[in-house]
Amino acid sequence: MAEHTSSHLGAPDPGARIAAVRPVLLSAPYADPENLEVRVALPTGWRTTGLVEVTLDDGTTGLGEGYLAVFAPHVFVSTVELLVPHLVGRPAGDLAERYRDMVLVTGYWSLQGAARHVVSAVEAALLDALGKRAGVPAYELLGGRRTDRIRLYASGGDSASPSAMSAEIAAVASLGIDTFKIRARGHEADKVVWTLEHAAPHGVGVAVDMAQNLDDPGQSAADALAFLDAVGAGTPQPVRFLEEPLGPARAHEYPALRRAAGCPVAGGETVTTARELLERVAAGYYDMVQPDATVVGGPRQTLAVFAGAAEHGVAPVVHCWGSAVCQAANYHAAFAGGGRLAEWPLPAYALRSELLVEPFRIESGRLLAPRAPGLGVRLTPETERRFAFRGDAVYRCLTRMPSAEPGRWRTD
């Protein structure tokens, strides 16, 4: 499967050139102490976002985000700086050529992996700037929107206590969203049962992210099926979908798991090329494939996944767990690709509102198409001052999950 190479600009602007490119690191408080992710991976309670700011020769600026900075902020900055000489002075509107240049510069050492996050950020920033320059939303530069609204699922559920999980369920219901994705590891079937039982009266179903995408070797398909059996033994409420149940070393077991799971299987958020994601789709890994425009090479590569997934009857559902810039890049791609479902992150994070020109609009659990030019995002000097990068706001991956507390999630 060839990667997406057409720019699909709705209104090509051959006169716009790139005048400057700079990396920006921002850190902000994230979630709350009751959040298990904070306790384990972000003990300071602060989380980092990595942005690329592109300035065109007429002074128009655009923002893009690369997920890499959550884990390796200095690598993100260095990679952006490596690309700057190969971007400044070049035509901004030729997205395919800018993409090829960046892939050539970084491909030998990162054809897959870290550099792809930076490529993603630069492309999104260019789309944002070009959309602002043309006075149109970014999805218009991606071929135009194919839908007016997209159903959302709420994403969170890493609460460490029933009281905190109850608050999350109430927040989901208040948005009119009918699916709540929680995190639960193999030893936490009782947590899933509790949440299924307590969400059902609110008209909210539950999906489960098993968070195995970093585990090596991670659990097997048999382990995941045993987990689903344990959940089924505790409640008649169905699991809406099962996300990332297998680690990288056991990814080949996805087709067998998918055939036996009894619920849709989802994954792919960490995969950094459309080619690899679509190879997985063709091999029968997923019912729902989850590209992220801050990871997979940018919004255009996200659209390549949408197109290829449709050929195999697989639902493309954008993953977006970053700031508002990450959300916007993914949502604009989803509107251009005709997406039917998208992720809505629940944990409080100021950079999800601070960077927006206007709030995202949600009606009855559906995201309405954005109206602001570009991605609808902005960065002010005041925001940079208030959320200056903190060196202790770096995600820790080498951690151990705490053991389950017997009886904490009892439903009787």
mmCIF file of N, CA, C and O in Angstrom, residues 63-65 120-121 123-125 127 138 142 292-294 298-300 302 318-320 323-335 360 375 377:
data_model
loop_
_atom_site.group_PDB
_atom_site.id
_atom_site.type_symbol
_atom_site.label_atom_id
_atom_site.label_comp_id
_atom_site.label_asym_id
_atom_site.label_seq_id
_atom_site.Cartn_x
_atom_site.Cartn_y
_atom_site.Cartn_z
ATOM 1 N N LEU A 63 -0.149 25.913 13.683
ATOM 2 C CA LEU A 63 0.321 25.028 14.746
ATOM 3 C C LEU A 63 0.051 23.566 14.395
ATOM 4 O O LEU A 63 -0.999 23.227 13.838
ATOM 5 N N GLY A 64 0.992 22.721 14.735
ATOM 6 C CA GLY A 64 0.823 21.281 14.648
ATOM 7 C C GLY A 64 1.374 20.649 15.906
ATOM 8 O O GLY A 64 2.127 21.282 16.656
ATOM 9 N N GLU A 65 1.016 19.402 16.157
ATOM 10 C CA GLU A 65 1.455 18.707 17.370
ATOM 11 C C GLU A 65 2.035 17.347 17.020
ATOM 12 O O GLU A 65 1.546 16.658 16.121
ATOM 13 N N SER A 120 4.375 14.644 11.321
ATOM 14 C CA SER A 120 2.953 14.877 11.569
ATOM 15 C C SER A 120 2.706 16.314 11.997
ATOM 16 O O SER A 120 1.781 16.976 11.512
ATOM 17 N N ALA A 121 3.524 16.782 12.943
ATOM 18 C CA ALA A 121 3.326 18.123 13.488
ATOM 19 C C ALA A 121 3.532 19.201 12.429
ATOM 20 O O ALA A 121 2.776 20.178 12.356
ATOM 21 N N GLU A 123 3.219 18.937 9.117
ATOM 22 C CA GLU A 123 2.135 18.959 8.132
ATOM 23 C C GLU A 123 0.879 19.617 8.704
ATOM 24 O O GLU A 123 0.223 20.416 8.028
ATOM 25 N N ALA A 124 0.526 19.291 9.938
ATOM 26 C CA ALA A 124 -0.647 19.907 10.547
ATOM 27 C C ALA A 124 -0.475 21.412 10.667
ATOM 28 O O ALA A 124 -1.420 22.177 10.434
ATOM 29 N N ALA A 125 0.732 21.848 11.019
ATOM 30 C CA ALA A 125 0.992 23.286 11.127
ATOM 31 C C ALA A 125 0.841 23.977 9.778
ATOM 32 O O ALA A 125 0.301 25.096 9.690
ATOM 33 N N LEU A 127 -1.089 22.953 7.276
ATOM 34 C CA LEU A 127 -2.522 22.995 6.986
ATOM 35 C C LEU A 127 -3.217 24.095 7.773
ATOM 36 O O LEU A 127 -4.101 24.789 7.247
ATOM 37 N N ALA A 138 -9.509 23.703 7.925
ATOM 38 C CA ALA A 138 -8.494 22.831 7.334
ATOM 39 C C ALA A 138 -9.098 21.684 6.550
ATOM 40 O O ALA A 138 -8.511 21.240 5.555
ATOM 41 N N LEU A 142 -8.413 19.479 2.679
ATOM 42 C CA LEU A 142 -8.226 18.034 2.615
ATOM 43 C C LEU A 142 -9.298 17.381 1.741
ATOM 44 O O LEU A 142 -9.558 16.190 1.849
ATOM 45 N N ASP A 292 -3.640 8.143 14.437
ATOM 46 C CA ASP A 292 -3.513 9.418 15.144
ATOM 47 C C ASP A 292 -2.703 10.350 14.264
ATOM 48 O O ASP A 292 -1.562 10.043 13.905
ATOM 49 N N ALA A 293 -3.278 11.482 13.910
ATOM 50 C CA ALA A 293 -2.632 12.427 12.993
ATOM 51 C C ALA A 293 -1.380 13.056 13.576
ATOM 52 O O ALA A 293 -0.606 13.679 12.848
ATOM 53 N N THR A 294 -1.118 12.900 14.881
ATOM 54 C CA THR A 294 0.112 13.402 15.481
ATOM 55 C C THR A 294 1.194 12.328 15.532
ATOM 56 O O THR A 294 2.289 12.572 16.033
ATOM 57 N N GLY A 298 0.758 12.717 9.805
ATOM 58 C CA GLY A 298 -0.023 13.919 9.535
ATOM 59 C C GLY A 298 -1.441 13.615 9.089
ATOM 60 O O GLY A 298 -1.835 12.453 8.913
ATOM 61 N N PRO A 299 -2.253 14.650 8.899
ATOM 62 C CA PRO A 299 -3.648 14.449 8.494
ATOM 63 C C PRO A 299 -3.806 13.713 7.174
ATOM 64 O O PRO A 299 -4.745 12.931 7.004
ATOM 65 N N ARG A 300 -2.909 13.920 6.224
ATOM 66 C CA ARG A 300 -3.065 13.255 4.928
ATOM 67 C C ARG A 300 -2.821 11.759 5.042
ATOM 68 O O ARG A 300 -3.509 10.956 4.407
ATOM 69 N N THR A 302 -3.432 10.110 7.746
ATOM 70 C CA THR A 302 -4.641 9.662 8.435
ATOM 71 C C THR A 302 -5.745 9.382 7.426
ATOM 72 O O THR A 302 -6.458 8.369 7.521
ATOM 73 N N VAL A 318 -10.360 8.033 14.794
ATOM 74 C CA VAL A 318 -9.134 8.740 15.167
ATOM 75 C C VAL A 318 -8.889 8.669 16.674
ATOM 76 O O VAL A 318 -9.801 8.792 17.485
ATOM 77 N N HIS A 319 -7.621 8.449 16.999
ATOM 78 C CA HIS A 319 -7.128 8.507 18.375
ATOM 79 C C HIS A 319 -6.598 9.910 18.607
ATOM 80 O O HIS A 319 -5.868 10.452 17.780
ATOM 81 N N CYS A 320 -6.975 10.549 19.712
ATOM 82 C CA CYS A 320 -6.428 11.895 19.984
ATOM 83 C C CYS A 320 -6.364 12.112 21.490
ATOM 84 O O CYS A 320 -7.373 12.370 22.123
ATOM 85 N N SER A 323 -3.159 17.687 23.128
ATOM 86 C CA SER A 323 -3.794 18.975 23.384
ATOM 87 C C SER A 323 -4.882 19.227 22.358
ATOM 88 O O SER A 323 -5.214 18.365 21.526
ATOM 89 N N ALA A 324 -5.428 20.450 22.371
ATOM 90 C CA ALA A 324 -6.448 20.826 21.394
ATOM 91 C C ALA A 324 -5.910 20.771 19.970
ATOM 92 O O ALA A 324 -6.674 20.549 19.024
ATOM 93 N N VAL A 325 -4.608 20.957 19.793
ATOM 94 C CA VAL A 325 -4.030 20.908 18.445
ATOM 95 C C VAL A 325 -4.093 19.477 17.914
ATOM 96 O O VAL A 325 -4.445 19.240 16.747
ATOM 97 N N CYS A 326 -3.785 18.520 18.763
ATOM 98 C CA CYS A 326 -3.924 17.105 18.408
ATOM 99 C C CYS A 326 -5.371 16.780 18.078
ATOM 100 O O CYS A 326 -5.671 16.153 17.047
ATOM 101 N N GLN A 327 -6.284 17.204 18.934
ATOM 102 C CA GLN A 327 -7.699 16.953 18.677
ATOM 103 C C GLN A 327 -8.119 17.546 17.337
ATOM 104 O O GLN A 327 -8.774 16.882 16.526
ATOM 105 N N ALA A 328 -7.760 18.797 17.108
ATOM 106 C CA ALA A 328 -8.199 19.479 15.890
ATOM 107 C C ALA A 328 -7.651 18.806 14.644
ATOM 108 O O ALA A 328 -8.375 18.614 13.655
ATOM 109 N N ALA A 329 -6.366 18.437 14.650
ATOM 110 C CA ALA A 329 -5.775 17.795 13.476
ATOM 111 C C ALA A 329 -6.507 16.496 13.158
ATOM 112 O O ALA A 329 -6.798 16.182 11.997
ATOM 113 N N ASN A 330 -6.832 15.729 14.192
ATOM 114 C CA ASN A 330 -7.535 14.470 13.992
ATOM 115 C C ASN A 330 -8.986 14.685 13.575
ATOM 116 O O ASN A 330 -9.500 13.999 12.681
ATOM 117 N N TYR A 331 -9.653 15.627 14.204
ATOM 118 C CA TYR A 331 -11.062 15.853 13.876
ATOM 119 C C TYR A 331 -11.217 16.390 12.453
ATOM 120 O O TYR A 331 -12.134 15.975 11.733
ATOM 121 N N HIS A 332 -10.348 17.282 12.028
ATOM 122 C CA HIS A 332 -10.445 17.787 10.656
ATOM 123 C C HIS A 332 -10.220 16.663 9.652
ATOM 124 O O HIS A 332 -10.907 16.586 8.624
ATOM 125 N N ALA A 333 -9.265 15.773 9.952
ATOM 126 C CA ALA A 333 -9.067 14.620 9.073
ATOM 127 C C ALA A 333 -10.312 13.736 9.068
ATOM 128 O O ALA A 333 -10.732 13.229 8.015
ATOM 129 N N ALA A 334 -10.923 13.544 10.230
ATOM 130 C CA ALA A 334 -12.111 12.700 10.316
ATOM 131 C C ALA A 334 -13.291 13.304 9.553
ATOM 132 O O ALA A 334 -14.044 12.580 8.893
ATOM 133 N N PHE A 335 -13.456 14.611 9.622
ATOM 134 C CA PHE A 335 -14.533 15.248 8.859
ATOM 135 C C PHE A 335 -14.276 15.118 7.360
ATOM 136 O O PHE A 335 -15.197 14.867 6.582
ATOM 137 N N PHE A 360 -14.819 23.429 20.919
ATOM 138 C CA PHE A 360 -15.465 22.406 20.117
ATOM 139 C C PHE A 360 -16.948 22.368 20.475
ATOM 140 O O PHE A 360 -17.321 22.520 21.644
ATOM 141 N N LEU A 375 -7.010 25.012 11.634
ATOM 142 C CA LEU A 375 -7.404 24.027 12.638
ATOM 143 C C LEU A 375 -8.199 24.652 13.778
ATOM 144 O O LEU A 375 -8.649 23.941 14.677
ATOM 145 N N VAL A 377 -6.935 26.838 16.013
ATOM 146 C CA VAL A 377 -6.062 26.881 17.184
ATOM 147 C C VAL A 377 -5.166 28.116 17.132
ATOM 148 O O VAL A 377 -4.964 28.713 16.071
#
